[in-house]
GROMACS .gro file of C-alpha atoms in nm:
model
  407
    1MET     CA    1  -0.478  -1.524  -2.117
    2ALA     CA    2  -0.635  -1.185  -1.996
    3PHE     CA    3  -0.968  -1.318  -2.160
    4LEU     CA    4  -0.953  -1.639  -1.933
    5ASP     CA    5  -0.833  -1.473  -1.658
    6TRP     CA    6  -1.208  -1.287  -1.665
    7ALA     CA    7  -1.383  -1.584  -1.728
    8LEU     CA    8  -1.249  -1.763  -1.426
    9HIS     CA    9  -1.296  -1.503  -1.171
   10PRO     CA   10  -1.650  -1.351  -1.336
   11THR     CA   11  -1.659  -1.121  -0.970
   12GLU     CA   12  -1.361  -0.947  -1.087
   13LEU     CA   13  -1.503  -0.868  -1.413
   14TRP     CA   14  -1.829  -0.782  -1.248
   15ALA     CA   15  -1.619  -0.490  -1.025
   16ALA     CA   16  -1.447  -0.361  -1.311
   17PHE     CA   17  -1.737  -0.293  -1.494
   18TRP     CA   18  -1.931  -0.119  -1.209
   19TYR     CA   19  -1.577   0.059  -1.122
   20VAL     CA   20  -1.547   0.219  -1.487
   21MET     CA   21  -1.909   0.325  -1.471
   22ARG     CA   22  -1.884   0.514  -1.151
   23HIS     CA   23  -1.536   0.634  -1.186
   24ALA     CA   24  -1.484   0.945  -1.418
   25PRO     CA   25  -1.197   0.963  -1.597
   26PRO     CA   26  -0.886   1.161  -1.410
   27ASP     CA   27  -0.950   1.493  -1.587
   28GLU     CA   28  -1.315   1.477  -1.562
   29LYS     CA   29  -1.257   1.391  -1.202
   30THR     CA   30  -1.063   1.695  -1.113
   31ASN     CA   31  -1.295   1.971  -1.299
   32LYS     CA   32  -1.597   1.789  -1.048
   33LEU     CA   33  -1.385   1.891  -0.736
   34GLN     CA   34  -1.427   2.244  -0.823
   35VAL     CA   35  -1.039   2.370  -0.741
   36SER     CA   36  -0.872   2.622  -0.975
   37GLY     CA   37  -0.517   2.728  -0.956
   38ASP     CA   38  -0.262   2.593  -0.771
   39MET     CA   39  -0.474   2.379  -0.611
   40ARG     CA   40  -0.567   2.222  -0.965
   41ARG     CA   41  -0.211   2.147  -1.055
   42CYS     CA   42  -0.161   1.983  -0.731
   43TYR     CA   43  -0.471   1.707  -0.808
   44ASP     CA   44  -0.273   1.677  -1.163
   45PHE     CA   45   0.047   1.607  -0.979
   46LEU     CA   46  -0.131   1.376  -0.760
   47GLU     CA   47  -0.270   1.172  -1.099
   48MET     CA   48   0.059   1.205  -1.217
   49THR     CA   49   0.253   1.050  -0.894
   50SER     CA   50   0.002   0.810  -0.749
   51ARG     CA   51  -0.359   0.676  -0.976
   52SER     CA   52  -0.473   0.479  -0.701
   53PHE     CA   53  -0.417   0.688  -0.429
   54ALA     CA   54  -0.554   0.960  -0.623
   55ALA     CA   55  -0.865   0.790  -0.696
   56VAL     CA   56  -0.938   0.735  -0.270
   57ILE     CA   57  -0.798   1.084  -0.208
   58GLN     CA   58  -1.050   1.245  -0.431
   59GLU     CA   59  -1.334   1.105  -0.240
   60LEU     CA   60  -1.238   1.200   0.081
   61ASN     CA   61  -1.483   1.412   0.283
   62PRO     CA   62  -1.423   1.797   0.153
   63ARG     CA   63  -1.316   1.888   0.501
   64LEU     CA   64  -1.006   1.624   0.445
   65ARG     CA   65  -0.961   1.588   0.071
   66ASP     CA   66  -0.697   1.910   0.021
   67GLY     CA   67  -0.542   1.834   0.323
   68ILE     CA   68  -0.408   1.496   0.235
   69CYS     CA   69  -0.386   1.598  -0.088
   70ILE     CA   70  -0.084   1.852   0.002
   71PHE     CA   71   0.026   1.580   0.308
   72TYR     CA   72   0.070   1.300   0.027
   73LEU     CA   73   0.250   1.539  -0.235
   74VAL     CA   74   0.493   1.683   0.036
   75LEU     CA   75   0.594   1.316   0.155
   76ARG     CA   76   0.608   1.178  -0.179
   77GLY     CA   77   0.828   1.500  -0.295
   78LEU     CA   78   1.041   1.405   0.022
   79ASP     CA   79   1.058   1.040  -0.103
   80THR     CA   80   1.166   1.145  -0.435
   81VAL     CA   81   1.479   1.296  -0.302
   82GLU     CA   82   1.543   1.001  -0.114
   83ASP     CA   83   1.536   0.767  -0.411
   84ASP     CA   84   1.734   0.943  -0.648
   85MET     CA   85   2.091   0.816  -0.627
   86THR     CA   86   2.250   1.077  -0.824
   87ILE     CA   87   2.231   1.347  -0.522
   88PRO     CA   88   2.557   1.308  -0.347
   89GLY     CA   89   2.539   1.211   0.010
   90ALA     CA   90   2.572   1.487   0.199
   91LYS     CA   91   2.372   1.728   0.003
   92LYS     CA   92   2.109   1.454   0.009
   93ARG     CA   93   2.100   1.471   0.401
   94GLN     CA   94   2.093   1.830   0.447
   95ILE     CA   95   1.796   1.813   0.191
   96LEU     CA   96   1.605   1.599   0.361
   97GLU     CA   97   1.668   1.702   0.719
   98THR     CA   98   1.607   2.016   0.657
   99PHE     CA   99   1.279   1.974   0.370
  100HIS     CA  100   1.016   2.072   0.641
  101GLU     CA  101   1.124   2.415   0.672
  102ALA     CA  102   1.105   2.469   0.289
  103LEU     CA  103   0.724   2.410   0.311
  104TYR     CA  104   0.729   2.757   0.447
  105VAL     CA  105   0.938   2.929   0.207
  106LYS     CA  106   0.731   3.077  -0.070
  107GLY     CA  107   0.894   2.999  -0.435
  108TRP     CA  108   1.136   2.714  -0.352
  109THR     CA  109   1.176   2.438  -0.585
  110PHE     CA  110   1.403   2.205  -0.627
  111LYS     CA  111   1.579   2.147  -0.996
  112GLU     CA  112   1.891   1.899  -0.964
  113SER     CA  113   1.714   1.599  -0.943
  114GLY     CA  114   1.823   1.278  -1.168
  115PRO     CA  115   1.750   1.254  -1.549
  116ASP     CA  116   1.548   0.931  -1.452
  117GLU     CA  117   1.345   1.025  -1.167
  118LYS     CA  118   0.984   0.976  -1.326
  119ASP     CA  119   0.844   1.280  -1.026
  120ALA     CA  120   1.117   1.495  -1.070
  121MET     CA  121   0.853   1.734  -1.212
  122LEU     CA  122   0.661   1.755  -0.883
  123LEU     CA  123   0.996   1.891  -0.731
  124VAL     CA  124   1.056   2.111  -0.991
  125GLU     CA  125   0.712   2.327  -0.930
  126PHE     CA  126   0.695   2.258  -0.592
  127ASP     CA  127   0.643   2.618  -0.522
  128VAL     CA  128   0.245   2.521  -0.600
  129VAL     CA  129   0.270   2.275  -0.344
  130ILE     CA  130   0.401   2.509  -0.050
  131ASN     CA  131   0.138   2.747  -0.159
  132GLU     CA  132  -0.148   2.536  -0.087
  133PHE     CA  133   0.029   2.404   0.211
  134LEU     CA  134   0.016   2.782   0.374
  135ARG     CA  135  -0.313   2.793   0.280
  136LEU     CA  136  -0.441   2.490   0.466
  137PRO     CA  137  -0.537   2.558   0.836
  138GLU     CA  138  -0.285   2.560   1.088
  139ASP     CA  139  -0.350   2.251   1.251
  140TYR     CA  140  -0.326   2.090   0.965
  141GLN     CA  141   0.033   2.259   0.849
  142GLU     CA  142   0.182   2.179   1.210
  143VAL     CA  143   0.109   1.806   1.169
  144ILE     CA  144   0.208   1.806   0.799
  145ALA     CA  145   0.517   1.968   0.928
  146ASP     CA  146   0.602   1.766   1.187
  147ILE     CA  147   0.588   1.449   1.003
  148THR     CA  148   0.776   1.602   0.711
  149LYS     CA  149   1.054   1.654   0.999
  150ARG     CA  150   1.064   1.368   1.183
  151MET     CA  151   1.066   1.141   0.850
  152GLY     CA  152   1.327   1.352   0.713
  153ALA     CA  153   1.566   1.298   0.972
  154GLY     CA  154   1.499   0.946   0.997
  155MET     CA  155   1.533   0.901   0.639
  156ALA     CA  156   1.896   1.076   0.656
  157LYS     CA  157   1.948   0.856   0.876
  158TYR     CA  158   1.924   0.573   0.629
  159THR     CA  159   2.130   0.685   0.341
  160ARG     CA  160   2.445   0.615   0.573
  161ALA     CA  161   2.297   0.330   0.800
  162ARG     CA  162   2.190  -0.022   0.677
  163VAL     CA  163   1.890  -0.210   0.785
  164GLU     CA  164   2.090  -0.541   0.984
  165THR     CA  165   1.899  -0.586   1.280
  166LEU     CA  166   1.500  -0.635   1.331
  167ASP     CA  167   1.497  -0.346   1.524
  168ASP     CA  168   1.680  -0.155   1.222
  169TYR     CA  169   1.373  -0.292   1.019
  170ASN     CA  170   1.118  -0.171   1.199
  171GLU     CA  171   1.269   0.161   1.269
  172TYR     CA  172   1.306   0.200   0.912
  173CYS     CA  173   0.975   0.129   0.833
  174HIS     CA  174   0.827   0.349   1.103
  175TYR     CA  175   1.047   0.616   0.937
  176VAL     CA  176   0.909   0.563   0.595
  177ALA     CA  177   0.556   0.462   0.635
  178GLY     CA  178   0.442   0.457   1.022
  179LEU     CA  179   0.478   0.805   1.019
  180VAL     CA  180   0.278   0.840   0.760
  181GLY     CA  181  -0.016   0.642   0.991
  182HIS     CA  182   0.078   0.871   1.258
  183GLY     CA  183   0.017   1.206   1.053
  184LEU     CA  184  -0.302   1.078   0.870
  185SER     CA  185  -0.496   0.940   1.212
  186ARG     CA  186  -0.376   1.291   1.372
  187LEU     CA  187  -0.549   1.486   1.080
  188PHE     CA  188  -0.844   1.239   1.082
  189ALA     CA  189  -0.889   1.400   1.484
  190GLU     CA  190  -0.776   1.761   1.371
  191SER     CA  191  -1.102   1.749   1.131
  192ARG     CA  192  -1.337   1.590   1.400
  193LEU     CA  193  -1.464   1.368   1.161
  194GLU     CA  194  -1.336   1.073   1.346
  195ASP     CA  195  -1.280   1.077   1.752
  196LYS     CA  196  -1.019   1.223   1.920
  197THR     CA  197  -0.852   0.895   2.056
  198VAL     CA  198  -0.794   0.842   1.692
  199GLY     CA  199  -0.469   1.024   1.697
  200GLU     CA  200  -0.396   0.946   1.986
  201LYS     CA  201  -0.325   0.554   1.932
  202LEU     CA  202  -0.027   0.606   1.743
  203GLU     CA  203   0.086   0.253   1.849
  204LEU     CA  204  -0.217   0.113   1.588
  205ALA     CA  205  -0.120   0.362   1.323
  206ASN     CA  206   0.228   0.280   1.326
  207SER     CA  207   0.113  -0.111   1.250
  208MET     CA  208  -0.078   0.016   0.974
  209GLY     CA  209   0.217   0.173   0.791
  210LEU     CA  210   0.435  -0.100   0.894
  211PHE     CA  211   0.188  -0.416   0.750
  212LEU     CA  212   0.210  -0.190   0.397
  213GLN     CA  213   0.545  -0.122   0.393
  214LYS     CA  214   0.657  -0.469   0.465
  215THR     CA  215   0.444  -0.587   0.271
  216ASN     CA  216   0.582  -0.353  -0.011
  217ILE     CA  217   0.966  -0.444   0.102
  218THR     CA  218   0.913  -0.833   0.100
  219ARG     CA  219   0.748  -0.840  -0.246
  220ASP     CA  220   1.020  -0.572  -0.402
  221ILE     CA  221   1.292  -0.803  -0.332
  222ASN     CA  222   1.407  -0.872  -0.702
  223GLU     CA  223   1.416  -0.514  -0.845
  224ASP     CA  224   1.562  -0.370  -0.521
  225VAL     CA  225   1.865  -0.683  -0.535
  226LEU     CA  226   1.913  -0.569  -0.919
  227ASP     CA  227   1.887  -0.169  -0.809
  228GLY     CA  228   2.147  -0.241  -0.579
  229ARG     CA  229   1.994  -0.224  -0.264
  230CYS     CA  230   1.840  -0.453  -0.047
  231PHE     CA  231   1.550  -0.354   0.251
  232TRP     CA  232   1.520  -0.715   0.420
  233PRO     CA  233   1.665  -0.681   0.751
  234LYS     CA  234   2.052  -0.862   0.726
  235ALA     CA  235   1.965  -1.053   1.041
  236ILE     CA  236   1.674  -1.241   0.834
  237TRP     CA  237   1.855  -1.317   0.463
  238THR     CA  238   2.179  -1.393   0.619
  239LYS     CA  239   2.061  -1.720   0.774
  240TYR     CA  240   1.991  -1.793   0.418
  241ALA     CA  241   2.222  -1.656   0.167
  242GLU     CA  242   2.553  -1.506   0.163
  243SER     CA  243   2.472  -1.199  -0.045
  244GLU     CA  244   2.187  -1.029  -0.177
  245GLU     CA  245   2.259  -1.154  -0.517
  246GLU     CA  246   2.236  -1.487  -0.403
  247LEU     CA  247   1.882  -1.456  -0.201
  248ILE     CA  248   1.742  -1.433  -0.530
  249SER     CA  249   1.957  -1.657  -0.745
  250LYS     CA  250   1.824  -2.011  -0.874
  251ARG     CA  251   2.054  -2.189  -0.751
  252GLY     CA  252   2.007  -2.099  -0.395
  253ARG     CA  253   1.621  -2.118  -0.440
  254GLU     CA  254   1.503  -2.331  -0.175
  255LYS     CA  255   1.689  -2.111   0.063
  256GLY     CA  256   1.564  -1.768  -0.064
  257ILE     CA  257   1.208  -1.919  -0.043
  258GLU     CA  258   1.290  -1.979   0.315
  259ALA     CA  259   1.419  -1.600   0.362
  260LEU     CA  260   1.087  -1.496   0.204
  261ASN     CA  261   0.847  -1.698   0.414
  262GLU     CA  262   1.017  -1.550   0.716
  263MET     CA  263   0.960  -1.201   0.537
  264CYS     CA  264   0.607  -1.237   0.528
  265VAL     CA  265   0.584  -1.402   0.877
  266ASN     CA  266   0.735  -1.073   1.003
  267ALA     CA  267   0.425  -0.888   0.783
  268LEU     CA  268   0.159  -1.080   0.900
  269GLU     CA  269   0.244  -1.005   1.308
  270HIS     CA  270   0.049  -0.653   1.221
  271ILE     CA  271  -0.282  -0.793   1.132
  272PRO     CA  272  -0.420  -0.821   1.504
  273ASP     CA  273  -0.321  -0.409   1.523
  274VAL     CA  274  -0.489  -0.328   1.150
  275MET     CA  275  -0.838  -0.456   1.271
  276GLU     CA  276  -0.819  -0.318   1.566
  277TYR     CA  277  -0.743   0.000   1.386
  278LEU     CA  278  -1.036   0.041   1.140
  279ASN     CA  279  -1.259  -0.093   1.386
  280GLN     CA  280  -1.198   0.246   1.530
  281ILE     CA  281  -1.253   0.410   1.215
  282HIS     CA  282  -1.651   0.551   1.149
  283GLU     CA  283  -1.671   0.836   0.830
  284PRO     CA  284  -1.717   0.585   0.540
  285SER     CA  285  -1.490   0.819   0.331
  286VAL     CA  286  -1.176   0.780   0.585
  287PHE     CA  287  -1.294   0.411   0.637
  288LYS     CA  288  -1.253   0.369   0.296
  289PHE     CA  289  -0.953   0.539   0.263
  290CYS     CA  290  -0.777   0.360   0.519
  291ALA     CA  291  -0.895  -0.034   0.420
  292ILE     CA  292  -0.828  -0.014   0.082
  293PRO     CA  293  -0.477  -0.030   0.077
  294GLN     CA  294  -0.479  -0.264   0.403
  295ALA     CA  295  -0.690  -0.506   0.206
  296MET     CA  296  -0.412  -0.439  -0.113
  297ALA     CA  297  -0.195  -0.571   0.110
  298ILE     CA  298  -0.310  -0.916   0.273
  299ALA     CA  299  -0.401  -1.015  -0.104
  300THR     CA  300  -0.004  -0.915  -0.218
  301ILE     CA  301   0.119  -1.090   0.116
  302SER     CA  302  -0.097  -1.414   0.064
  303LEU     CA  303   0.007  -1.403  -0.320
  304CYS     CA  304   0.400  -1.355  -0.175
  305TYR     CA  305   0.415  -1.603   0.101
  306ASN     CA  306   0.585  -1.960  -0.036
  307ASN     CA  307   0.625  -1.838  -0.375
  308SER     CA  308   0.910  -1.833  -0.617
  309ASN     CA  309   0.812  -1.604  -0.856
  310VAL     CA  310   0.886  -1.344  -0.556
  311LEU     CA  311   1.240  -1.386  -0.589
  312ASP     CA  312   1.237  -1.367  -1.010
  313GLY     CA  313   1.019  -1.038  -1.049
  314ASN     CA  314   0.752  -0.826  -0.944
  315VAL     CA  315   0.463  -0.991  -0.834
  316LYS     CA  316   0.134  -0.855  -0.839
  317ILE     CA  317  -0.251  -0.915  -0.749
  318ARG     CA  318  -0.471  -0.939  -1.106
  319LYS     CA  319  -0.618  -0.583  -1.168
  320GLY     CA  320  -0.996  -0.696  -1.142
  321GLU     CA  321  -0.898  -0.876  -0.839
  322ALA     CA  322  -0.745  -0.483  -0.747
  323LEU     CA  323  -1.075  -0.358  -0.807
  324LYS     CA  324  -1.286  -0.619  -0.652
  325LEU     CA  325  -1.105  -0.510  -0.329
  326ILE     CA  326  -1.172  -0.141  -0.400
  327SER     CA  327  -1.532  -0.213  -0.452
  328GLN     CA  328  -1.581  -0.454  -0.145
  329SER     CA  329  -1.359  -0.220   0.085
  330THR     CA  330  -1.629  -0.013   0.201
  331THR     CA  331  -1.754  -0.145   0.596
  332ILE     CA  332  -1.532  -0.311   0.886
  333ASP     CA  333  -1.765  -0.658   0.833
  334SER     CA  334  -1.660  -0.657   0.422
  335VAL     CA  335  -1.282  -0.574   0.494
  336LYS     CA  336  -1.301  -0.851   0.779
  337ARG     CA  337  -1.455  -1.078   0.496
  338ILE     CA  338  -1.182  -1.015   0.257
  339PHE     CA  339  -0.890  -1.112   0.523
  340TYR     CA  340  -1.083  -1.396   0.609
  341ARG     CA  341  -1.078  -1.473   0.261
  342TYR     CA  342  -0.673  -1.445   0.219
  343LEU     CA  343  -0.635  -1.560   0.564
  344VAL     CA  344  -0.773  -1.908   0.422
  345GLN     CA  345  -0.573  -1.881   0.093
  346LEU     CA  346  -0.225  -1.813   0.337
  347GLU     CA  347  -0.359  -2.162   0.493
  348LYS     CA  348  -0.343  -2.353   0.224
  349LYS     CA  349  -0.031  -2.259   0.090
  350ASN     CA  350   0.139  -2.348   0.457
  351ASP     CA  351   0.278  -2.667   0.376
  352PRO     CA  352   0.374  -2.848   0.675
  353SER     CA  353   0.732  -2.914   0.536
  354ASN     CA  354   0.776  -2.547   0.557
  355PRO     CA  355   1.016  -2.445   0.849
  356PHE     CA  356   0.747  -2.101   0.906
  357TYR     CA  357   0.462  -2.348   0.914
  358GLU     CA  358   0.358  -2.350   1.277
  359GLN     CA  359   0.387  -1.983   1.307
  360VAL     CA  360   0.200  -1.913   0.985
  361HIS     CA  361  -0.060  -2.182   1.158
  362LYS     CA  362  -0.088  -1.952   1.490
  363ILE     CA  363  -0.120  -1.607   1.332
  364VAL     CA  364  -0.391  -1.724   1.051
  365ASP     CA  365  -0.579  -1.958   1.324
  366LYS     CA  366  -0.586  -1.687   1.573
  367ALA     CA  367  -0.668  -1.400   1.327
  368LYS     CA  368  -0.994  -1.614   1.147
  369LYS     CA  369  -1.109  -1.695   1.513
  370ASP     CA  370  -1.098  -1.294   1.589
  371ILE     CA  371  -1.294  -1.239   1.257
  372ALA     CA  372  -1.558  -1.497   1.279
  373ASN     CA  373  -1.613  -1.443   1.677
  374THR     CA  374  -1.718  -1.082   1.559
  375LEU     CA  375  -1.882  -1.100   1.234
  376PRO     CA  376  -2.252  -1.174   1.212
  377GLY     CA  377  -2.300  -1.484   1.147
  378GLY     CA  378  -1.977  -1.649   1.152
  379ALA     CA  379  -1.690  -1.779   0.947
  380PRO     CA  380  -1.782  -1.657   0.614
  381VAL     CA  381  -1.857  -1.873   0.348
  382ASP     CA  382  -1.663  -1.882   0.012
  383PHE     CA  383  -1.844  -1.956  -0.321
  384SER     CA  384  -1.557  -1.847  -0.568
  385LYS     CA  385  -1.480  -2.211  -0.701
  386GLU     CA  386  -1.908  -2.266  -0.767
  387PHE     CA  387  -1.865  -1.912  -0.972
  388ALA     CA  388  -1.589  -2.018  -1.164
  389LEU     CA  389  -1.744  -2.351  -1.245
  390ILE     CA  390  -2.033  -2.170  -1.361
  391ALA     CA  391  -1.835  -1.897  -1.576
  392LEU     CA  392  -1.640  -2.199  -1.760
  393PHE     CA  393  -1.954  -2.343  -1.792
  394PHE     CA  394  -2.095  -2.019  -1.970
  395VAL     CA  395  -1.794  -1.978  -2.194
  396SER     CA  396  -1.784  -2.308  -2.314
  397VAL     CA  397  -2.154  -2.254  -2.409
  398CYS     CA  398  -2.113  -1.904  -2.552
  399PHE     CA  399  -1.772  -2.070  -2.786
  400PHE     CA  400  -2.015  -2.350  -2.918
  401PHE     CA  401  -2.280  -2.173  -3.043
  402TYR     CA  402  -2.041  -1.916  -3.186
  403SER     CA  403  -1.839  -2.202  -3.354
  404TYR     CA  404  -2.192  -2.327  -3.432
  405LEU     CA  405  -2.317  -1.987  -3.608
  406ALA     CA  406  -1.960  -1.927  -3.738
  407ASN     CA  407  -2.014  -2.308  -3.935
   0.00000   0.00000   0.00000
């Protein structure tokens, strides 16, 4: 099956080949960064907690790389506390609300994570993160501590509150992802690799985070419900089901898909802001850092739309597809072509009998026109079918000659 996937998607095979050739193994990559001591351990934690983020962070301009590594690890530590269902509510809120203060306490660690927390070791050795945080420029420290404080307060709020309304949904996503966009944009501006206006247009930065978070929340519905939680706003899912469990059950499948599609529409509304934000980023490594997650998000939301498999389990884009997106997300024009490609896929999946047909059509049509009007040469042409047919023919010929020689 994997071989057939590669055969039918030859451009992904090519992207995978070049990715392997151009990217060193994790240990070798850390050595090339020429870091030592606590900072080396921080990069080890980065690899352990997120291989995908590690790759793009390690390729950032040196003026940003260590700062964003520390920013990521601080927020991952905060998120690990929030996700740990073994910590009593009152204690969890106290930790979340004061986590930013711990950044200035040398030697602070946390050793009370539940046995199933995969990132518990980060908190056990959090003193090494603090040591490197305190070595950062003061303006970087201020940004990281401020975002940690605001995010911790928001997370604490939602240990008791539920995501009921669409306003709640936007607020929750702002706390856990929009603020990340705020912090990164301010760090980009502080580094002077990007214009100071990047750190001021925070509504656009918020939308960048919301598009990613809403895509993940939409995709993860089955896993979340089985874990006893649901981040889909009650204002949406109660229109289609009596309970979260009914939302993913087979018997209510048609209504579950309608709820899924409404969630997709809610995420897709952020596309104009995403494109506007990326248009203002000019430093190549910063652009790639920002663009890759957004490319993954449009591919994922396109896959999720009208897809009943989302209600049965976690769906993901193909690994080769992800590597292709990584290799292509280098310039604003290439990212526009990526978005256009997946918008066309969404358009093809948008059945006129779908209650959200008109909304999706309107969003997709406007986004496609905006992209076509700003791309040199106009709307991109998709040759993927032709590539697939050529690849299938090539595989058939190879198989024929192999069989002939074997006999």
